[in-house]
PDB file of C-alpha atoms in Angstrom:
ATOM      1  CA  MET P   1       0.000   0.000   0.000  1.00  0.00           C
ATOM      2  CA  PHE P   2       1.391   3.389  -0.958  1.00  0.00           C
ATOM      3  CA  THR P   3       1.342   6.145   1.627  1.00  0.00           C
ATOM      4  CA  LYS P   4       0.848   9.788   0.760  1.00  0.00           C
ATOM      5  CA  HIS P   5       4.584  10.261   1.116  1.00  0.00           C
ATOM      6  CA  HIS P   6       5.357   7.473  -1.394  1.00  0.00           C
ATOM      7  CA  VAL P   7       2.897   8.837  -3.915  1.00  0.00           C
ATOM      8  CA  LYS P   8       4.392  12.313  -3.628  1.00  0.00           C
ATOM      9  CA  GLN P   9       7.910  10.942  -4.084  1.00  0.00           C
ATOM     10  CA  ILE P  10       6.958   8.903  -7.150  1.00  0.00           C
ATOM     11  CA  THR P  11       5.095  11.812  -8.713  1.00  0.00           C
ATOM     12  CA  PHE P  12       7.968  14.145  -7.970  1.00  0.00           C
ATOM     13  CA  VAL P  13      10.491  11.886  -9.701  1.00  0.00           C
ATOM     14  CA  LEU P  14       8.249  11.446 -12.759  1.00  0.00           C
ATOM     15  CA  ALA P  15       7.679  15.171 -12.981  1.00  0.00           C
ATOM     16  CA  CYS P  16      11.405  15.878 -12.752  1.00  0.00           C
ATOM     17  CA  PHE P  17      12.060  13.639 -15.712  1.00  0.00           C
ATOM     18  CA  ALA P  18       9.251  15.338 -17.671  1.00  0.00           C
ATOM     19  CA  ILE P  19      10.774  18.749 -17.007  1.00  0.00           C
ATOM     20  CA  ALA P  20      14.304  17.575 -17.716  1.00  0.00           C
ATOM     21  CA  SER P  21      13.370  16.234 -21.122  1.00  0.00           C
ATOM     22  CA  GLY P  22      11.975  19.610 -22.156  1.00  0.00           C
ATOM     23  CA  CYS P  23      14.908  21.624 -20.880  1.00  0.00           C
ATOM     24  CA  SER P  24      17.603  19.345 -22.176  1.00  0.00           C
ATOM     25  CA  SER P  25      16.492  19.711 -25.775  1.00  0.00           C
ATOM     26  CA  THR P  26      17.605  23.339 -25.860  1.00  0.00           C
ATOM     27  CA  THR P  27      21.208  24.129 -26.681  1.00  0.00           C
ATOM     28  CA  ALA P  28      23.151  27.091 -25.384  1.00  0.00           C
ATOM     29  CA  GLN P  29      24.281  29.749 -27.768  1.00  0.00           C
ATOM     30  CA  ILE P  30      27.667  31.133 -26.900  1.00  0.00           C
ATOM     31  CA  PRO P  31      27.712  34.905 -27.355  1.00  0.00           C
ATOM     32  CA  ALA P  32      30.526  36.611 -29.160  1.00  0.00           C
ATOM     33  CA  LYS P  33      33.334  38.042 -27.052  1.00  0.00           C
ATOM     34  CA  VAL P  34      32.620  41.480 -25.687  1.00  0.00           C
ATOM     35  CA  ASP P  35      34.597  44.272 -27.263  1.00  0.00           C
ATOM     36  CA  ASN P  36      35.343  47.530 -25.454  1.00  0.00           C
ATOM     37  CA  ALA P  37      32.936  49.528 -27.634  1.00  0.00           C
ATOM     38  CA  TYR P  38      29.992  47.452 -26.391  1.00  0.00           C
ATOM     39  CA  ALA P  39      28.668  49.659 -23.587  1.00  0.00           C
ATOM     40  CA  ILE P  40      25.288  48.048 -22.931  1.00  0.00           C
ATOM     41  CA  GLY P  41      26.460  46.134 -19.871  1.00  0.00           C
ATOM     42  CA  GLN P  42      28.205  43.120 -18.532  1.00  0.00           C
ATOM     43  CA  ARG P  43      27.965  39.920 -20.558  1.00  0.00           C
ATOM     44  CA  ILE P  44      27.976  36.311 -19.401  1.00  0.00           C
ATOM     45  CA  ASP P  45      31.511  34.952 -19.347  1.00  0.00           C
ATOM     46  CA  THR P  46      32.063  32.684 -22.364  1.00  0.00           C
ATOM     47  CA  ASN P  47      34.198  30.259 -20.335  1.00  0.00           C
ATOM     48  CA  CYS P  48      31.374  29.876 -17.841  1.00  0.00           C
ATOM     49  CA  ILE P  49      28.917  29.190 -20.675  1.00  0.00           C
ATOM     50  CA  THR P  50      31.209  26.537 -22.116  1.00  0.00           C
ATOM     51  CA  GLN P  51      31.648  24.881 -18.720  1.00  0.00           C
ATOM     52  CA  VAL P  52      27.889  24.765 -18.061  1.00  0.00           C
ATOM     53  CA  THR P  53      27.207  23.388 -21.545  1.00  0.00           C
ATOM     54  CA  GLU P  54      29.833  20.652 -21.187  1.00  0.00           C
ATOM     55  CA  ARG P  55      28.729  19.776 -17.659  1.00  0.00           C
ATOM     56  CA  GLU P  56      25.077  19.677 -18.752  1.00  0.00           C
ATOM     57  CA  GLN P  57      25.858  17.037 -21.363  1.00  0.00           C
ATOM     58  CA  ALA P  58      27.885  14.973 -18.875  1.00  0.00           C
ATOM     59  CA  VAL P  59      25.302  15.238 -16.090  1.00  0.00           C
ATOM     60  CA  GLN P  60      22.498  13.957 -18.329  1.00  0.00           C
ATOM     61  CA  ALA P  61      24.282  10.605 -18.510  1.00  0.00           C
ATOM     62  CA  SER P  62      24.685  10.393 -14.743  1.00  0.00           C
ATOM     63  CA  ASN P  63      21.928  10.080 -12.204  1.00  0.00           C
ATOM     64  CA  SER P  64      23.853  11.718  -9.390  1.00  0.00           C
ATOM     65  CA  PRO P  65      22.154  14.258  -7.120  1.00  0.00           C
ATOM     66  CA  ALA P  66      25.593  15.749  -6.415  1.00  0.00           C
ATOM     67  CA  GLN P  67      26.177  16.302 -10.144  1.00  0.00           C
ATOM     68  CA  PHE P  68      22.732  17.901 -10.553  1.00  0.00           C
ATOM     69  CA  MET P  69      23.503  20.211  -7.624  1.00  0.00           C
ATOM     70  CA  ALA P  70      26.918  21.154  -9.053  1.00  0.00           C
ATOM     71  CA  LEU P  71      25.367  21.990 -12.439  1.00  0.00           C
ATOM     72  CA  ALA P  72      22.635  24.090 -10.815  1.00  0.00           C
ATOM     73  CA  ASN P  73      25.179  26.002  -8.749  1.00  0.00           C
ATOM     74  CA  GLN P  74      27.442  26.601 -11.739  1.00  0.00           C
ATOM     75  CA  ALA P  75      24.566  27.851 -13.917  1.00  0.00           C
ATOM     76  CA  THR P  76      23.560  30.194 -11.088  1.00  0.00           C
ATOM     77  CA  ARG P  77      27.109  31.528 -10.697  1.00  0.00           C
ATOM     78  CA  CYS P  78      27.307  32.322 -14.430  1.00  0.00           C
ATOM     79  CA  ILE P  79      24.433  34.794 -14.237  1.00  0.00           C
ATOM     80  CA  GLU P  80      24.719  36.204 -10.730  1.00  0.00           C
ATOM     81  CA  ASN P  81      25.575  39.882 -10.316  1.00  0.00           C
ATOM     82  CA  ILE P  82      24.615  40.680 -13.910  1.00  0.00           C
ATOM     83  CA  ARG P  83      21.621  42.890 -14.623  1.00  0.00           C
ATOM     84  CA  PHE P  84      19.644  41.547 -17.573  1.00  0.00           C
ATOM     85  CA  PHE P  85      17.564  44.416 -18.870  1.00  0.00           C
ATOM     86  CA  PRO P  86      14.978  43.746 -21.616  1.00  0.00           C
ATOM     87  CA  SER P  87      17.347  44.290 -24.553  1.00  0.00           C
ATOM     88  CA  HIS P  88      20.381  42.634 -22.970  1.00  0.00           C
ATOM     89  CA  PRO P  89      22.039  40.409 -25.598  1.00  0.00           C
ATOM     90  CA  ASP P  90      22.408  37.482 -23.164  1.00  0.00           C
ATOM     91  CA  LYS P  91      18.916  37.668 -21.653  1.00  0.00           C
ATOM     92  CA  GLN P  92      17.576  34.473 -23.273  1.00  0.00           C
ATOM     93  CA  LEU P  93      20.674  32.525 -22.277  1.00  0.00           C
ATOM     94  CA  ALA P  94      20.423  33.879 -18.735  1.00  0.00           C
ATOM     95  CA  MET P  95      16.764  32.824 -18.576  1.00  0.00           C
ATOM     96  CA  ARG P  96      17.746  29.347 -19.766  1.00  0.00           C
ATOM     97  CA  PHE P  97      20.552  29.087 -17.196  1.00  0.00           C
ATOM     98  CA  ASN P  98      18.208  30.186 -14.409  1.00  0.00           C
ATOM     99  CA  ALA P  99      15.658  27.578 -15.526  1.00  0.00           C
ATOM    100  CA  LEU P 100      18.421  24.969 -15.765  1.00  0.00           C
ATOM    101  CA  ALA P 101      19.315  25.767 -12.157  1.00  0.00           C
ATOM    102  CA  VAL P 102      15.698  25.312 -11.022  1.00  0.00           C
ATOM    103  CA  VAL P 103      15.372  21.958 -12.786  1.00  0.00           C
ATOM    104  CA  ASN P 104      18.670  20.643 -11.499  1.00  0.00           C
ATOM    105  CA  PHE P 105      17.974  21.770  -7.937  1.00  0.00           C
ATOM    106  CA  VAL P 106      14.744  19.758  -8.178  1.00  0.00           C
ATOM    107  CA  LYS P 107      16.590  16.745  -9.563  1.00  0.00           C
ATOM    108  CA  SER P 108      19.179  17.010  -6.767  1.00  0.00           C
ATOM    109  CA  GLY P 109      16.392  16.995  -4.190  1.00  0.00           C
ATOM    110  CA  ASP P 110      17.006  20.542  -2.905  1.00  0.00           C
ATOM    111  CA  ILE P 111      13.460  21.872  -3.161  1.00  0.00           C
ATOM    112  CA  THR P 112      14.228  24.973  -1.090  1.00  0.00           C
ATOM    113  CA  ALA P 113      16.995  26.019  -3.506  1.00  0.00           C
ATOM    114  CA  ALA P 114      14.685  25.244  -6.450  1.00  0.00           C
ATOM    115  CA  LYS P 115      11.964  27.487  -5.005  1.00  0.00           C
ATOM    116  CA  ASP P 116      14.503  30.237  -4.349  1.00  0.00           C
ATOM    117  CA  SER P 117      15.845  29.953  -7.882  1.00  0.00           C
ATOM    118  CA  LEU P 118      12.325  30.082  -9.335  1.00  0.00           C
ATOM    119  CA  ALA P 119      11.560  33.193  -7.254  1.00  0.00           C
ATOM    120  CA  GLN P 120      14.792  34.737  -8.535  1.00  0.00           C
ATOM    121  CA  PHE P 121      13.742  33.930 -12.127  1.00  0.00           C
ATOM    122  CA  LYS P 122      10.410  35.677 -11.581  1.00  0.00           C
ATOM    123  CA  ARG P 123      12.103  38.753 -10.095  1.00  0.00           C
ATOM    124  CA  ARG P 124      14.947  38.951 -12.601  1.00  0.00           C
ATOM    125  CA  PHE P 125      12.767  38.313 -15.677  1.00  0.00           C
ATOM    126  CA  ALA P 126       9.469  39.851 -14.597  1.00  0.00           C
ATOM    127  CA  GLN P 127       6.505  39.022 -16.859  1.00  0.00           C
ATOM    128  CA  GLN P 128       8.692  36.775 -19.026  1.00  0.00           C
ATOM    129  CA  ASP P 129       8.769  33.026 -19.443  1.00  0.00           C
ATOM    130  CA  LEU P 130      10.478  30.261 -21.353  1.00  0.00           C
ATOM    131  CA  VAL P 131       8.460  27.960 -23.575  1.00  0.00           C
ATOM    132  CA  PHE P 132       9.216  24.258 -23.936  1.00  0.00           C
ATOM    133  CA  ASP P 133       9.102  22.456 -27.290  1.00  0.00           C
ATOM    134  CA  ASP P 134       5.491  21.435 -26.580  1.00  0.00           C
ATOM    135  CA  TYR P 135       4.541  25.126 -26.033  1.00  0.00           C
ATOM    136  CA  THR P 136       4.090  24.723 -22.287  1.00  0.00           C
ATOM    137  CA  SER P 137       5.341  27.261 -19.767  1.00  0.00           C
ATOM    138  CA  PHE P 138       8.505  26.837 -17.716  1.00  0.00           C
ATOM    139  CA  ILE P 139       7.136  28.980 -14.874  1.00  0.00           C
ATOM    140  CA  ASP P 140       3.819  27.120 -14.785  1.00  0.00           C
ATOM    141  CA  THR P 141       5.569  23.737 -14.886  1.00  0.00           C
ATOM    142  CA  ALA P 142       7.969  24.674 -12.089  1.00  0.00           C
ATOM    143  CA  THR P 143       5.092  26.102 -10.058  1.00  0.00           C
ATOM    144  CA  ALA P 144       3.096  22.885 -10.464  1.00  0.00           C
ATOM    145  CA  LEU P 145       6.056  20.852  -9.234  1.00  0.00           C
ATOM    146  CA  LEU P 146       7.139  23.097  -6.393  1.00  0.00           C
ATOM    147  CA  GLU P 147       3.768  24.134  -4.986  1.00  0.00           C
ATOM    148  CA  PRO P 148       2.025  20.967  -3.772  1.00  0.00           C
ATOM    149  CA  ASP P 149      -0.927  22.849  -2.260  1.00  0.00           C
ATOM    150  CA  LEU P 150      -2.373  24.203  -5.491  1.00  0.00           C
ATOM    151  CA  SER P 151      -6.109  23.687  -5.797  1.00  0.00           C
ATOM    152  CA  SER P 152      -7.520  21.596  -8.638  1.00  0.00           C
ATOM    153  CA  ARG P 153      -8.679  24.793 -10.316  1.00  0.00           C
ATOM    154  CA  GLN P 154      -5.265  26.435  -9.985  1.00  0.00           C
ATOM    155  CA  LEU P 155      -3.606  23.338 -11.428  1.00  0.00           C
ATOM    156  CA  ALA P 156      -6.083  23.282 -14.323  1.00  0.00           C
ATOM    157  CA  MET P 157      -5.235  26.898 -15.190  1.00  0.00           C
ATOM    158  CA  LEU P 158      -1.510  26.220 -15.574  1.00  0.00           C
ATOM    159  CA  ASN P 159       0.005  25.770 -19.026  1.00  0.00           C
ATOM    160  CA  ILE P 160       1.764  22.486 -18.307  1.00  0.00           C
ATOM    161  CA  ASN P 161       2.366  19.255 -20.175  1.00  0.00           C
ATOM    162  CA  PRO P 162      -0.775  17.041 -20.156  1.00  0.00           C
ATOM    163  CA  VAL P 163       1.233  14.022 -18.985  1.00  0.00           C
ATOM    164  CA  LEU P 164       2.567  15.980 -16.017  1.00  0.00           C
ATOM    165  CA  ARG P 165      -0.923  17.303 -15.254  1.00  0.00           C
ATOM    166  CA  GLY P 166      -2.256  13.741 -15.276  1.00  0.00           C
ATOM    167  CA  GLU P 167       0.512  12.530 -12.962  1.00  0.00           C
ATOM    168  CA  LEU P 168      -0.055  15.385 -10.524  1.00  0.00           C
ATOM    169  CA  THR P 169      -3.812  14.823 -10.573  1.00  0.00           C
ATOM    170  CA  ARG P 170      -3.329  11.095 -10.017  1.00  0.00           C
ATOM    171  CA  ALA P 171      -0.939  11.753  -7.123  1.00  0.00           C
ATOM    172  CA  ARG P 172      -3.478  14.081  -5.519  1.00  0.00           C
ATOM    173  CA  GLN P 173      -6.176  11.436  -5.836  1.00  0.00           C
ATOM    174  CA  TRP P 174      -3.930   8.860  -4.160  1.00  0.00           C
ATOM    175  CA  ALA P 175      -3.037  11.358  -1.439  1.00  0.00           C
ATOM    176  CA  LEU P 176      -6.711  11.918  -0.638  1.00  0.00           C
ATOM    177  CA  GLN P 177      -7.362   8.224  -0.057  1.00  0.00           C
TER     178      GLN P 177
END
């Protein structure tokens, strides 16, 4: 017999894999080196981008929470202390790195860090979102995974993958029994 805790754990793992498959299909674009005449602002370090990209490919093959945590921390470090205004040339890459951090914090099991990273995404990129290949929302998907107390109506209003929605609904049904 599954307890509520078991159902939540199983659903959480399935949801993590659903999110990871959407995020991993996107490739990073390395921006050109910054020349001195470019006065818009600080850019993401190209070495940091390369390191995150290489580590991301290596971590996908492993199933190590420590590796997921290291990738999340490295992606976070690449974009910290940089202000990404609306026309910043690295804004999309920064959004992707922030989302990568959220997903990998979830996969590492550090839900508190994942929630903090999601809150940072919402502050840093206000009224902006990333869209997965299936046209679902990164913010809505992360919210569905990280906020277990959403009502059925709130869950129904989120733009998330139908498979994930079904798994979350099924987990809630099991939890009620």
